[in-house]
């Protein structure tokens, strides 16, 4: 009678283990962490493929730090285990943006500048791919939309920093990259700014134009005056887009 009793107790213990909410949550987060680490390995391989861009310890430290912070936030805010194909595309995009951050502090040659711009252009192209994959596989989520939006904001901020260090534009270009973060801070003071916005192609088009204009401003072939005009066009369209959304939210918030 001893052996069946032990088997029964073992089965009950295994059942409780598999159905314990904390255990299931931990296993799902570990699954997510594994996916983050695998894409991190892709980042390392890609970085070694651009030796004129990621040249030394400093560049690697910045790139890995940026990606590590993104990975920690993903594991923290995504409790569902497998990321899904749309979020995986966005995760690959985050690895490219981490390489952009690392290359930002490097004193690179013209070839390195073109490599840096190529990675940024690839990140811009993937911005449309993840949304298409999400719609095609019916796996849209608030997390995926927020993940994509925050990566857009980070990419734009990095491009603005590059305009100061590379194109030698005045610090006013940081207004372009800081506007999203200013909006988040303002929403803590005025809660009506946190209300959901309506879907808008105008908002998406302005975001794409921001990155495209900043990339054009950063090419080694673009004169500084033309770079300033590209950056100014990005700032004007961004102010217009934020203004439209804020006015729409203000008119609909309860007095």
C-alpha positions in Angstrom: 0.0 0.0 0.0 3.0 2.3 0.5 3.9 2.6 -3.2 0.4 3.6 -4.5 0.2 6.2 -1.7 3.5 7.7 -2.6 2.5 7.8 -6.3 -0.8 9.4 -5.4 0.9 12.1 -3.3 3.4 12.6 -6.1 0.7 13.1 -8.6 -1.1 15.6 -6.4 2.1 17.5 -5.8 2.8 17.6 -9.5 -0.8 18.8 -10.2 -0.5 21.5 -7.6 2.9 22.6 -9.0 1.6 22.8 -12.6 -1.5 24.7 -11.6 0.1 27.0 -9.0 -0.5 30.6 -10.4 2.9 31.8 -9.2 4.7 28.9 -10.8 2.9 29.3 -14.1 3.7 33.0 -14.1 7.3 32.4 -13.4 7.6 29.8 -16.1 6.0 32.1 -18.6 8.4 35.0 -17.7 11.3 32.6 -18.1 10.1 31.7 -21.6 9.9 35.4 -22.4 13.4 35.9 -21.0 14.8 33.1 -23.2 13.4 34.8 -26.3 14.9 38.1 -25.2 18.3 36.4 -24.7 18.1 34.7 -28.1 17.6 38.1 -29.9 20.4 39.5 -27.7 22.7 36.9 -29.4 21.5 38.2 -32.8 22.5 41.7 -31.6 26.0 40.5 -30.7 26.4 38.8 -34.1 25.1 41.8 -35.9 27.5 44.1 -34.0 30.5 42.0 -35.0 29.3 42.4 -38.6 29.8 46.1 -38.3 33.4 46.4 -36.9 33.7 50.0 -38.1 30.7 51.0 -36.1 30.9 49.0 -32.9 34.6 49.4 -32.3 35.4 49.1 -28.7 34.2 48.3 -25.1 32.3 51.6 -24.8 30.1 51.0 -27.8 29.4 47.5 -26.7 28.6 48.6 -23.2 26.1 51.2 -24.4 24.4 48.8 -26.9 24.1 45.9 -24.4 22.9 48.3 -21.6 20.1 49.7 -23.8 19.0 46.3 -25.0 19.3 44.9 -21.4 17.0 47.6 -20.1 14.5 47.0 -22.9 14.6 43.2 -22.1 14.0 43.8 -18.4 10.9 45.9 -19.2 9.6 43.3 -21.6 9.9 40.5 -19.0 8.3 42.8 -16.4 5.3 43.9 -18.5 4.6 40.8 -20.7 3.3 38.0 -18.5 2.1 35.7 -21.3 5.2 33.7 -22.2 5.7 33.5 -25.9 5.9 36.9 -27.4 4.2 36.2 -30.7 5.6 36.9 -34.1 4.7 40.6 -34.2 6.4 41.3 -30.8 9.4 39.3 -32.0 9.8 41.5 -35.0 9.6 44.5 -32.7 12.2 42.9 -30.4 14.6 42.5 -33.3 14.0 46.2 -34.0 14.9 47.0 -30.4 18.2 45.1 -31.0 18.9 47.4 -34.0 18.1 50.5 -32.0 20.5 49.3 -29.3 23.3 49.1 -31.9 22.3 52.6 -33.0 22.8 53.8 -29.4 26.2 52.1 -29.2 27.3 53.5 -32.5 26.3 57.0 -31.4 29.3 57.4 -29.1 31.8 56.0 -31.7 34.1 58.3 -33.7 33.4 56.5 -37.0 34.6 57.0 -40.5 32.3 57.9 -43.4 31.8 54.1 -44.0 30.8 53.8 -40.4 28.3 56.6 -40.7 26.7 54.9 -43.7 26.5 51.6 -41.7 24.9 53.5 -38.8 22.3 55.0 -41.2 21.7 51.7 -42.8 20.8 50.1 -39.4 18.6 53.0 -38.6 16.8 52.6 -42.0 16.3 48.9 -41.3 14.7 49.8 -37.9 12.4 52.2 -39.8 11.4 49.5 -42.3 10.7 47.0 -39.5 8.3 49.6 -37.9 5.8 48.8 -40.6 6.5 45.0 -40.6 5.5 44.3 -37.0 2.1 46.0 -37.5 1.5 44.0 -40.7 2.4 40.8 -38.9 0.2 41.6 -35.9 -2.8 42.2 -38.2 -2.1 39.2 -40.3 -1.8 36.8 -37.4 -4.6 38.5 -35.4 -2.3 39.1 -32.4 -2.7 42.8 -31.9 -2.3 43.9 -28.2 -2.0 47.0 -26.2 1.5 45.9 -25.1 2.6 45.5 -28.7 1.3 49.0 -29.6 3.0 50.5 -26.6 6.3 48.6 -27.3 6.3 49.9 -30.8 5.5 53.5 -29.8 8.3 53.6 -27.2 10.8 52.2 -29.6 9.8 54.9 -32.1 10.4 57.6 -29.4 13.8 56.2 -28.5 14.9 55.9 -32.1 13.9 59.5 -32.8 15.7 60.7 -29.7 18.9 58.9 -30.7 18.7 60.5 -34.2 18.3 63.9 -32.6 21.4 63.3 -30.5 23.3 62.3 -33.7 22.2 65.6 -35.4 24.0 67.5 -32.6 27.2 65.3 -32.5 27.5 64.6 -36.2 25.7 67.3 -38.2 26.5 69.9 -35.5 23.0 71.3 -35.3 21.9 73.4 -32.4 20.3 71.7 -29.3 16.9 72.8 -30.4 16.6 69.5 -32.4 16.3 67.7 -29.1 12.7 69.1 -28.9 11.8 66.6 -31.6 13.0 63.6 -29.5 11.8 65.0 -26.2 8.3 65.8 -27.2 7.0 62.3 -26.6 8.5 62.2 -23.1 7.2 65.7 -22.4 3.7 64.4 -23.3 4.1 61.5 -20.8 5.1 63.9 -18.0 2.3 66.3 -18.9 -0.2 63.4 -18.6 0.8 62.9 -15.0 -0.3 66.5 -14.3 -3.4 66.5 -16.6 -4.9 63.0 -16.4 -7.2 63.6 -19.4 -4.1 63.3 -21.6 -4.1 59.6 -20.8 -7.4 58.9 -22.5 -7.1 56.6 -25.5 -6.7 58.3 -28.9 -8.6 57.3 -32.1 -6.6 55.4 -34.8 -4.9 57.9 -37.1 -3.0 57.5 -40.4 -1.9 61.1 -39.8 -0.1 60.1 -36.6 1.7 57.2 -38.3 2.7 59.3 -41.3 4.2 62.0 -39.1 6.1 59.4 -37.2 7.5 57.9 -40.4 8.4 61.3 -41.8 10.2 62.2 -38.6 12.6 59.3 -38.9 12.9 59.7 -42.6 13.7 63.4 -42.4 16.2 62.9 -39.6 17.9 60.1 -41.6 18.1 62.4 -44.6 19.5 65.1 -42.4 22.2 62.8 -41.1 23.7 61.6 -44.4 27.3 62.7 -45.1 26.1 64.1 -48.4 23.6 66.5 -46.8 24.8 70.1 -46.2 24.3 71.5 -42.7 21.7 74.1 -43.9 19.6 71.4 -45.6 20.0 69.1 -42.5 18.5 72.0 -40.4 15.6 72.3 -42.9 14.8 68.5 -42.7 15.0 68.7 -38.9 12.7 71.7 -38.8 10.1 70.0 -41.0 10.1 67.1 -38.6 9.6 69.4 -35.6 6.8 71.4 -37.3 4.8 68.2 -38.4 5.3 66.7 -34.9 4.1 69.9 -33.1 1.0 69.9 -35.4 0.3 66.2 -34.8 0.6 66.5 -31.0 -1.5 69.7 -31.1 -4.3 68.0 -32.9 -4.3 65.0 -30.5 -4.1 67.2 -27.4 -7.0 69.5 -28.6 -9.1 66.4 -29.4 -8.4 65.0 -25.9 -9.1 68.4 -24.2 -12.5 68.8 -25.9 -13.6 65.4 -24.7 -12.5 65.4 -21.1 -15.1 66.0 -18.4 -15.0 69.5 -16.9 
